[in-house]
Amino acid sequence: MGKHGHRISQEVIHVTNVQKAFCILLSMCFFATLAVLPGTFFTGENVYRHLPLYRFLEKRAHMSSYEDIETYKKIAGENGKYLGERAQSEQLLAEKGESEELQIPESTPVPKETAIPSKTVKSAKISESAKISESEQTSKKSDKTPKPKKITASPENHETDKSQKPQESAAQNDQNIQNSTETIAAAVPHPIIDLSPEKLADYNYLLGQFYIVDSNTEADAVQINAGDFLKQDLKITKETDTPQILIYHSHSQETFADSREGEESDTIVGVGDYLTQLLTENYGYQVVHLKEQFDMAGGELDRSAAYDYARDYLEPYLQENPDIQVIIDLHRDGVPEDRHLVTEINGKPTAQILFYNGLSYTTSKGSLDYLPNPYIQQNLAFSFQLEYQAAQYYPQFYRGIYLAGYRYNLHLRPRSLLLEAGAQTNTVQEVKNAMEPFADILDKVLQG
């Protein structure tokens, strides 16, 4: 029994020494952590957020919350509008000296907790098929753009589709355009967000106020740099007799809530006609408007190769017209049926706009060398300068700049732009009204 007792005593002492060593090791870890992250302990931050396991789990939880693609699209679509309205609310409260908690406008369905402030949202899985042709890009974009909704008008209401007004004479229409332009020219800047160089130099602020990043791509502070964008000289001269601005439509069949079937003037092509008229008659540019139907095949709507058909047509056309310096692919967006992208400018209901940039880069494949675009930075500068002007003069007009992974024929010229004017839920007149402030901000950019 004496031997047994002696062996048990030795084992107890052995365990106690292990425990002591473990305690010493823990103490060393604690002090090492304290030495590296002293601010974390004394500023009240959550220490556990710095632990690798927690950060991994937190990232997984954030990623999974946006796996619902439809929810992501709806949130992303509201992002630009939401941020603008929040900034306006903050400015109003600051002017009034009020201290109560900010209230989100009732018209904004995105709660504060779910708004996407600045980071790329990962939601959709990108196909791992081999090389993606530009015809396949169409499906990426047209997924969010429903097929045109056509409403057949009966003979008795044929003339009342546009705000219940009779058709105006050409002279009256010209006078209205002139009046609209004069009103716009008299506008003064009234931004509702901070456009100071210091704020725009903050990448997260810049991204949150101006951009929506698609889940299939990503950008960084080197590529998205407001200072560099604003330094770029995008001016063009009006002293020419040759075409300067080209307007076309990859999706020529896009229509609106009150479009009359078979009426070209009620489609996105009709909106292009009005923009052409404004830029030509009121701003003095030489504009050509192409009405080719790149999204029609055998008399049927087919967008599967629309960008390929457009590129094949445009490349030789541009070779024949080398003085064209601005290219606008004019679209309308596709949104849920309960969304209405409208604001009021100069007393008119006006559809809101969205700019679209392709980065030729996807998160799954990296740089898309088979879709080269030497003008990515110039195009980014072009859309940013337009948005910058809109932020000063028409702060409720713009929805943001959407960054996507593919090219969308934006490689044809340095000032190439894909413009989404309103959506299928807007009226024809609302979208045509949007061309007036757009023509104004375009002229401000092109004239410096």
mmCIF file of C-alpha atoms in Angstrom, residues 36-311:
data_model
loop_
_atom_site.group_PDB
_atom_site.id
_atom_site.type_symbol
_atom_site.label_atom_id
_atom_site.label_comp_id
_atom_site.label_asym_id
_atom_site.label_seq_id
_atom_site.Cartn_x
_atom_site.Cartn_y
_atom_site.Cartn_z
ATOM 1 C CA VAL A 36 -0.259 43.807 -30.393
ATOM 2 C CA LEU A 37 -3.839 45.095 -30.022
ATOM 3 C CA PRO A 38 -3.864 47.463 -27.017
ATOM 4 C CA GLY A 39 -6.466 49.750 -28.594
ATOM 5 C CA THR A 40 -8.906 46.900 -28.934
ATOM 6 C CA PHE A 41 -9.008 46.320 -25.169
ATOM 7 C CA PHE A 42 -9.203 49.937 -24.102
ATOM 8 C CA THR A 43 -11.609 51.294 -26.712
ATOM 9 C CA GLY A 44 -14.365 48.815 -26.003
ATOM 10 C CA GLU A 45 -14.183 46.943 -29.303
ATOM 11 C CA ASN A 46 -15.178 43.302 -29.517
ATOM 12 C CA VAL A 47 -11.981 41.306 -29.051
ATOM 13 C CA TYR A 48 -13.504 38.160 -30.463
ATOM 14 C CA ARG A 49 -13.883 39.832 -33.862
ATOM 15 C CA HIS A 50 -10.110 39.640 -34.244
ATOM 16 C CA LEU A 51 -10.007 35.887 -33.778
ATOM 17 C CA PRO A 52 -9.459 34.041 -37.093
ATOM 18 C CA LEU A 53 -12.242 31.524 -36.432
ATOM 19 C CA TYR A 54 -14.795 34.238 -35.711
ATOM 20 C CA ARG A 55 -13.816 36.239 -38.791
ATOM 21 C CA PHE A 56 -14.144 33.122 -40.934
ATOM 22 C CA LEU A 57 -17.615 32.347 -39.556
ATOM 23 C CA GLU A 58 -18.682 35.973 -39.859
ATOM 24 C CA LYS A 59 -17.624 36.049 -43.516
ATOM 25 C CA ARG A 60 -19.515 32.834 -44.217
ATOM 26 C CA ALA A 61 -22.638 34.239 -42.569
ATOM 27 C CA HIS A 62 -22.412 37.446 -44.620
ATOM 28 C CA MET A 63 -21.914 35.561 -47.846
ATOM 29 C CA SER A 64 -24.860 33.254 -47.336
ATOM 30 C CA SER A 65 -27.214 36.136 -46.573
ATOM 31 C CA TYR A 66 -27.043 37.240 -50.228
ATOM 32 C CA GLU A 67 -27.390 33.886 -51.910
ATOM 33 C CA ASP A 68 -30.942 34.840 -52.826
ATOM 34 C CA ILE A 69 -30.261 36.392 -56.232
ATOM 35 C CA GLU A 70 -33.635 38.129 -56.528
ATOM 36 C CA THR A 71 -33.191 39.777 -53.131
ATOM 37 C CA TYR A 72 -29.721 40.948 -54.126
ATOM 38 C CA LYS A 73 -30.957 42.459 -57.361
ATOM 39 C CA LYS A 74 -33.709 44.344 -55.600
ATOM 40 C CA ILE A 75 -31.362 45.648 -52.908
ATOM 41 C CA ALA A 76 -28.703 46.620 -55.441
ATOM 42 C CA GLY A 77 -31.262 48.400 -57.564
ATOM 43 C CA GLU A 78 -32.351 50.561 -54.634
ATOM 44 C CA ASN A 79 -28.825 51.319 -53.458
ATOM 45 C CA GLY A 80 -28.150 54.527 -55.346
ATOM 46 C CA LYS A 81 -31.578 55.992 -54.600
ATOM 47 C CA TYR A 82 -31.382 54.988 -50.942
ATOM 48 C CA LEU A 83 -27.985 56.575 -50.386
ATOM 49 C CA GLY A 84 -29.035 59.793 -52.044
ATOM 50 C CA GLU A 85 -32.182 60.070 -49.937
ATOM 51 C CA ARG A 86 -30.243 59.319 -46.750
ATOM 52 C CA ALA A 87 -27.718 62.031 -47.588
ATOM 53 C CA GLN A 88 -30.534 64.485 -48.253
ATOM 54 C CA SER A 89 -32.171 63.631 -44.929
ATOM 55 C CA GLU A 90 -28.889 64.165 -43.109
ATOM 56 C CA GLN A 91 -28.397 67.555 -44.746
ATOM 57 C CA LEU A 92 -31.921 68.687 -43.909
ATOM 58 C CA LEU A 93 -31.528 67.651 -40.283
ATOM 59 C CA ALA A 94 -28.178 69.386 -40.058
ATOM 60 C CA GLU A 95 -29.707 72.601 -41.387
ATOM 61 C CA LYS A 96 -32.577 72.429 -38.902
ATOM 62 C CA GLY A 97 -30.310 71.533 -35.987
ATOM 63 C CA GLU A 98 -32.440 68.560 -35.133
ATOM 64 C CA SER A 99 -31.045 65.654 -33.160
ATOM 65 C CA GLU A 100 -33.682 62.997 -33.538
ATOM 66 C CA GLU A 101 -32.868 59.723 -35.293
ATOM 67 C CA LEU A 102 -32.975 59.868 -39.096
ATOM 68 C CA GLN A 103 -36.027 58.344 -40.682
ATOM 69 C CA ILE A 104 -35.877 56.431 -43.941
ATOM 70 C CA PRO A 105 -38.339 57.845 -46.504
ATOM 71 C CA GLU A 106 -41.453 55.729 -46.799
ATOM 72 C CA SER A 107 -40.863 55.381 -50.525
ATOM 73 C CA THR A 108 -37.599 53.538 -49.878
ATOM 74 C CA PRO A 109 -38.302 49.842 -49.276
ATOM 75 C CA VAL A 110 -34.711 49.002 -48.309
ATOM 76 C CA PRO A 111 -34.197 49.098 -44.510
ATOM 77 C CA LYS A 112 -31.032 50.645 -43.133
ATOM 78 C CA GLU A 113 -29.647 47.283 -42.068
ATOM 79 C CA THR A 114 -29.837 45.798 -45.560
ATOM 80 C CA ALA A 115 -28.615 48.678 -47.701
ATOM 81 C CA ILE A 116 -25.383 47.870 -49.499
ATOM 82 C CA PRO A 117 -23.027 50.697 -48.576
ATOM 83 C CA SER A 118 -19.838 50.123 -50.460
ATOM 84 C CA LYS A 119 -18.618 46.594 -50.916
ATOM 85 C CA THR A 120 -19.022 44.041 -53.661
ATOM 86 C CA VAL A 121 -21.866 41.652 -52.875
ATOM 87 C CA LYS A 122 -21.315 38.012 -53.702
ATOM 88 C CA SER A 123 -24.539 36.315 -54.659
ATOM 89 C CA ALA A 124 -24.639 34.571 -57.984
ATOM 90 C CA LYS A 125 -22.411 31.736 -59.146
ATOM 91 C CA ILE A 126 -20.708 32.355 -62.481
ATOM 92 C CA SER A 127 -20.741 29.587 -65.045
ATOM 93 C CA GLU A 128 -17.450 27.730 -65.383
ATOM 94 C CA SER A 129 -17.913 27.026 -69.078
ATOM 95 C CA ALA A 130 -14.959 27.705 -71.355
ATOM 96 C CA LYS A 131 -14.625 30.966 -73.232
ATOM 97 C CA ILE A 132 -17.745 33.180 -72.990
ATOM 98 C CA SER A 133 -18.592 34.965 -76.197
ATOM 99 C CA GLU A 134 -20.112 38.413 -76.207
ATOM 100 C CA SER A 135 -23.390 36.862 -77.301
ATOM 101 C CA GLU A 136 -23.512 35.114 -73.929
ATOM 102 C CA GLN A 137 -23.012 38.450 -72.224
ATOM 103 C CA THR A 138 -26.479 39.398 -73.388
ATOM 104 C CA SER A 139 -28.096 36.881 -71.103
ATOM 105 C CA LYS A 140 -26.139 38.256 -68.158
ATOM 106 C CA LYS A 141 -27.628 41.687 -68.658
ATOM 107 C CA SER A 142 -31.028 40.722 -70.024
ATOM 108 C CA ASP A 143 -31.682 38.515 -66.989
ATOM 109 C CA LYS A 144 -32.606 41.690 -65.183
ATOM 110 C CA THR A 145 -34.423 43.157 -68.163
ATOM 111 C CA PRO A 146 -37.786 41.510 -68.916
ATOM 112 C CA LYS A 147 -39.034 41.229 -72.449
ATOM 113 C CA PRO A 148 -40.782 44.370 -73.618
ATOM 114 C CA LYS A 149 -44.269 44.786 -72.307
ATOM 115 C CA LYS A 150 -46.586 45.831 -75.113
ATOM 116 C CA ILE A 151 -49.956 47.402 -74.465
ATOM 117 C CA THR A 152 -52.348 47.584 -77.362
ATOM 118 C CA ALA A 153 -54.246 50.852 -77.446
ATOM 119 C CA SER A 154 -57.781 50.965 -78.717
ATOM 120 C CA PRO A 155 -58.649 53.570 -81.406
ATOM 121 C CA GLU A 156 -60.508 55.756 -78.958
ATOM 122 C CA ASN A 157 -57.598 56.116 -76.526
ATOM 123 C CA HIS A 158 -54.844 56.177 -79.134
ATOM 124 C CA GLU A 159 -54.323 59.904 -78.715
ATOM 125 C CA THR A 160 -54.641 59.925 -74.917
ATOM 126 C CA ASP A 161 -51.785 57.615 -74.002
ATOM 127 C CA LYS A 162 -49.412 60.544 -73.415
ATOM 128 C CA SER A 163 -50.849 62.388 -70.432
ATOM 129 C CA GLN A 164 -54.256 62.778 -72.125
ATOM 130 C CA LYS A 165 -52.868 65.568 -74.347
ATOM 131 C CA PRO A 166 -53.462 66.012 -78.095
ATOM 132 C CA GLN A 167 -50.505 65.725 -80.433
ATOM 133 C CA GLU A 168 -48.533 68.962 -80.538
ATOM 134 C CA SER A 169 -47.448 70.615 -83.737
ATOM 135 C CA ALA A 170 -43.778 70.534 -84.724
ATOM 136 C CA ALA A 171 -43.464 74.244 -83.928
ATOM 137 C CA GLN A 172 -44.983 73.775 -80.483
ATOM 138 C CA ASN A 173 -42.699 70.839 -79.813
ATOM 139 C CA ASP A 174 -39.612 72.839 -80.837
ATOM 140 C CA GLN A 175 -40.682 75.665 -78.545
ATOM 141 C CA ASN A 176 -41.144 73.240 -75.649
ATOM 142 C CA ILE A 177 -37.653 71.866 -76.227
ATOM 143 C CA GLN A 178 -36.213 75.379 -76.272
ATOM 144 C CA ASN A 179 -38.024 76.288 -73.056
ATOM 145 C CA SER A 180 -36.840 73.095 -71.375
ATOM 146 C CA THR A 181 -33.243 73.766 -72.349
ATOM 147 C CA GLU A 182 -33.395 77.356 -71.110
ATOM 148 C CA THR A 183 -34.827 76.204 -67.800
ATOM 149 C CA ILE A 184 -32.102 73.596 -67.405
ATOM 150 C CA ALA A 185 -29.352 76.053 -68.323
ATOM 151 C CA ALA A 186 -30.556 78.394 -65.586
ATOM 152 C CA ALA A 187 -30.207 75.713 -62.915
ATOM 153 C CA VAL A 188 -27.662 76.128 -60.144
ATOM 154 C CA PRO A 189 -25.767 73.314 -58.417
ATOM 155 C CA HIS A 190 -27.468 71.944 -55.317
ATOM 156 C CA PRO A 191 -25.694 68.696 -54.364
ATOM 157 C CA ILE A 192 -27.074 66.726 -51.439
ATOM 158 C CA ILE A 193 -23.885 64.751 -50.860
ATOM 159 C CA ASP A 194 -20.387 65.924 -50.001
ATOM 160 C CA LEU A 195 -18.441 66.267 -53.255
ATOM 161 C CA SER A 196 -15.284 67.694 -51.704
ATOM 162 C CA PRO A 197 -11.962 66.230 -52.910
ATOM 163 C CA GLU A 198 -11.301 64.959 -49.387
ATOM 164 C CA LYS A 199 -14.503 62.905 -49.293
ATOM 165 C CA LEU A 200 -14.153 61.665 -52.864
ATOM 166 C CA ALA A 201 -10.637 60.486 -52.029
ATOM 167 C CA ASP A 202 -12.190 58.067 -49.529
ATOM 168 C CA TYR A 203 -12.664 54.910 -51.603
ATOM 169 C CA ASN A 204 -15.450 53.468 -49.436
ATOM 170 C CA TYR A 205 -17.356 56.759 -49.505
ATOM 171 C CA LEU A 206 -16.888 57.058 -53.264
ATOM 172 C CA LEU A 207 -18.031 53.501 -53.888
ATOM 173 C CA GLY A 208 -21.024 53.864 -51.588
ATOM 174 C CA GLN A 209 -22.262 57.124 -53.097
ATOM 175 C CA PHE A 210 -21.701 56.476 -56.787
ATOM 176 C CA TYR A 211 -21.391 52.771 -57.539
ATOM 177 C CA ILE A 212 -23.203 49.451 -57.453
ATOM 178 C CA VAL A 213 -20.817 46.519 -57.945
ATOM 179 C CA ASP A 214 -22.213 43.372 -59.509
ATOM 180 C CA SER A 215 -21.463 40.108 -57.735
ATOM 181 C CA ASN A 216 -19.510 38.754 -60.710
ATOM 182 C CA THR A 217 -16.805 41.413 -60.647
ATOM 183 C CA GLU A 218 -14.792 43.617 -58.312
ATOM 184 C CA ALA A 219 -12.917 46.901 -58.312
ATOM 185 C CA ASP A 220 -10.336 48.588 -56.126
ATOM 186 C CA ALA A 221 -9.161 52.065 -55.145
ATOM 187 C CA VAL A 222 -6.613 52.144 -57.963
ATOM 188 C CA GLN A 223 -9.231 51.580 -60.652
ATOM 189 C CA ILE A 224 -11.998 53.643 -59.036
ATOM 190 C CA ASN A 225 -10.300 56.952 -58.318
ATOM 191 C CA ALA A 226 -12.367 60.138 -58.432
ATOM 192 C CA GLY A 227 -9.317 62.389 -58.593
ATOM 193 C CA ASP A 228 -8.021 60.637 -61.698
ATOM 194 C CA PHE A 229 -11.471 60.586 -63.274
ATOM 195 C CA LEU A 230 -12.006 64.322 -62.815
ATOM 196 C CA LYS A 231 -8.565 65.133 -64.254
ATOM 197 C CA GLN A 232 -9.327 63.441 -67.553
ATOM 198 C CA ASP A 233 -10.132 65.883 -70.351
ATOM 199 C CA LEU A 234 -13.231 64.630 -72.159
ATOM 200 C CA LYS A 235 -14.046 67.823 -74.032
ATOM 201 C CA ILE A 236 -14.870 67.788 -77.739
ATOM 202 C CA THR A 237 -15.354 70.643 -80.164
ATOM 203 C CA LYS A 238 -18.616 71.524 -81.865
ATOM 204 C CA GLU A 239 -16.850 73.044 -84.855
ATOM 205 C CA THR A 240 -17.375 70.204 -87.299
ATOM 206 C CA ASP A 241 -19.725 69.064 -90.030
ATOM 207 C CA THR A 242 -19.071 65.357 -89.489
ATOM 208 C CA PRO A 243 -20.810 63.060 -86.975
ATOM 209 C CA GLN A 244 -19.507 63.439 -83.413
ATOM 210 C CA ILE A 245 -22.002 61.494 -81.311
ATOM 211 C CA LEU A 246 -23.439 58.085 -82.157
ATOM 212 C CA ILE A 247 -26.636 56.805 -80.516
ATOM 213 C CA TYR A 248 -27.747 53.215 -81.029
ATOM 214 C CA HIS A 249 -29.690 50.472 -79.235
ATOM 215 C CA SER A 250 -28.456 46.938 -78.618
ATOM 216 C CA HIS A 251 -32.023 46.219 -77.447
ATOM 217 C CA SER A 252 -34.183 48.203 -79.851
ATOM 218 C CA GLN A 253 -37.449 46.521 -78.844
ATOM 219 C CA GLU A 254 -37.548 47.779 -75.257
ATOM 220 C CA THR A 255 -40.862 49.446 -74.485
ATOM 221 C CA PHE A 256 -42.627 51.135 -71.568
ATOM 222 C CA ALA A 257 -45.755 50.931 -69.438
ATOM 223 C CA ASP A 258 -47.976 52.824 -71.879
ATOM 224 C CA SER A 259 -46.238 51.987 -75.157
ATOM 225 C CA ARG A 260 -48.559 51.435 -78.106
ATOM 226 C CA GLU A 261 -47.835 48.282 -80.027
ATOM 227 C CA GLY A 262 -46.146 48.927 -83.324
ATOM 228 C CA GLU A 263 -45.330 52.583 -82.528
ATOM 229 C CA GLU A 264 -41.591 53.095 -82.811
ATOM 230 C CA SER A 265 -41.881 56.482 -81.080
ATOM 231 C CA ASP A 266 -43.087 54.648 -77.948
ATOM 232 C CA THR A 267 -39.990 52.440 -77.762
ATOM 233 C CA ILE A 268 -36.441 53.139 -76.630
ATOM 234 C CA VAL A 269 -35.757 54.084 -80.268
ATOM 235 C CA GLY A 270 -38.268 56.919 -79.934
ATOM 236 C CA VAL A 271 -36.408 58.076 -76.822
ATOM 237 C CA GLY A 272 -33.224 58.043 -78.913
ATOM 238 C CA ASP A 273 -34.946 60.237 -81.500
ATOM 239 C CA TYR A 274 -35.754 62.813 -78.832
ATOM 240 C CA LEU A 275 -32.216 62.759 -77.431
ATOM 241 C CA THR A 276 -30.862 63.215 -80.955
ATOM 242 C CA GLN A 277 -33.146 66.205 -81.467
ATOM 243 C CA LEU A 278 -32.066 67.817 -78.198
ATOM 244 C CA LEU A 279 -28.346 67.375 -78.824
ATOM 245 C CA THR A 280 -28.609 68.574 -82.420
ATOM 246 C CA GLU A 281 -31.032 71.488 -82.219
ATOM 247 C CA ASN A 282 -30.320 72.819 -78.747
ATOM 248 C CA TYR A 283 -26.674 71.995 -78.103
ATOM 249 C CA GLY A 284 -25.219 72.127 -81.604
ATOM 250 C CA TYR A 285 -23.690 68.652 -81.862
ATOM 251 C CA GLN A 286 -23.526 66.512 -84.991
ATOM 252 C CA VAL A 287 -25.435 63.375 -84.005
ATOM 253 C CA VAL A 288 -26.238 60.182 -85.866
ATOM 254 C CA HIS A 289 -28.944 57.853 -84.571
ATOM 255 C CA LEU A 290 -28.811 54.227 -85.720
ATOM 256 C CA LYS A 291 -32.111 52.351 -85.540
ATOM 257 C CA GLU A 292 -30.942 48.899 -86.615
ATOM 258 C CA GLN A 293 -32.682 46.083 -84.749
ATOM 259 C CA PHE A 294 -29.807 44.060 -83.341
ATOM 260 C CA ASP A 295 -32.145 42.112 -81.046
ATOM 261 C CA MET A 296 -34.438 40.784 -83.766
ATOM 262 C CA ALA A 297 -33.876 37.546 -85.700
ATOM 263 C CA GLY A 298 -36.337 36.293 -88.305
ATOM 264 C CA GLY A 299 -38.983 38.706 -87.087
ATOM 265 C CA GLU A 300 -38.716 37.424 -83.488
ATOM 266 C CA LEU A 301 -37.182 39.006 -80.409
ATOM 267 C CA ASP A 302 -33.803 37.384 -79.821
ATOM 268 C CA ARG A 303 -31.232 39.046 -77.570
ATOM 269 C CA SER A 304 -28.852 36.092 -77.383
ATOM 270 C CA ALA A 305 -26.451 37.642 -79.894
ATOM 271 C CA ALA A 306 -27.508 41.305 -79.859
ATOM 272 C CA TYR A 307 -24.123 42.618 -78.707
ATOM 273 C CA ASP A 308 -22.317 40.528 -81.318
ATOM 274 C CA TYR A 309 -24.585 41.809 -84.097
ATOM 275 C CA ALA A 310 -24.173 45.379 -82.881
ATOM 276 C CA ARG A 311 -20.382 45.082 -82.756
#
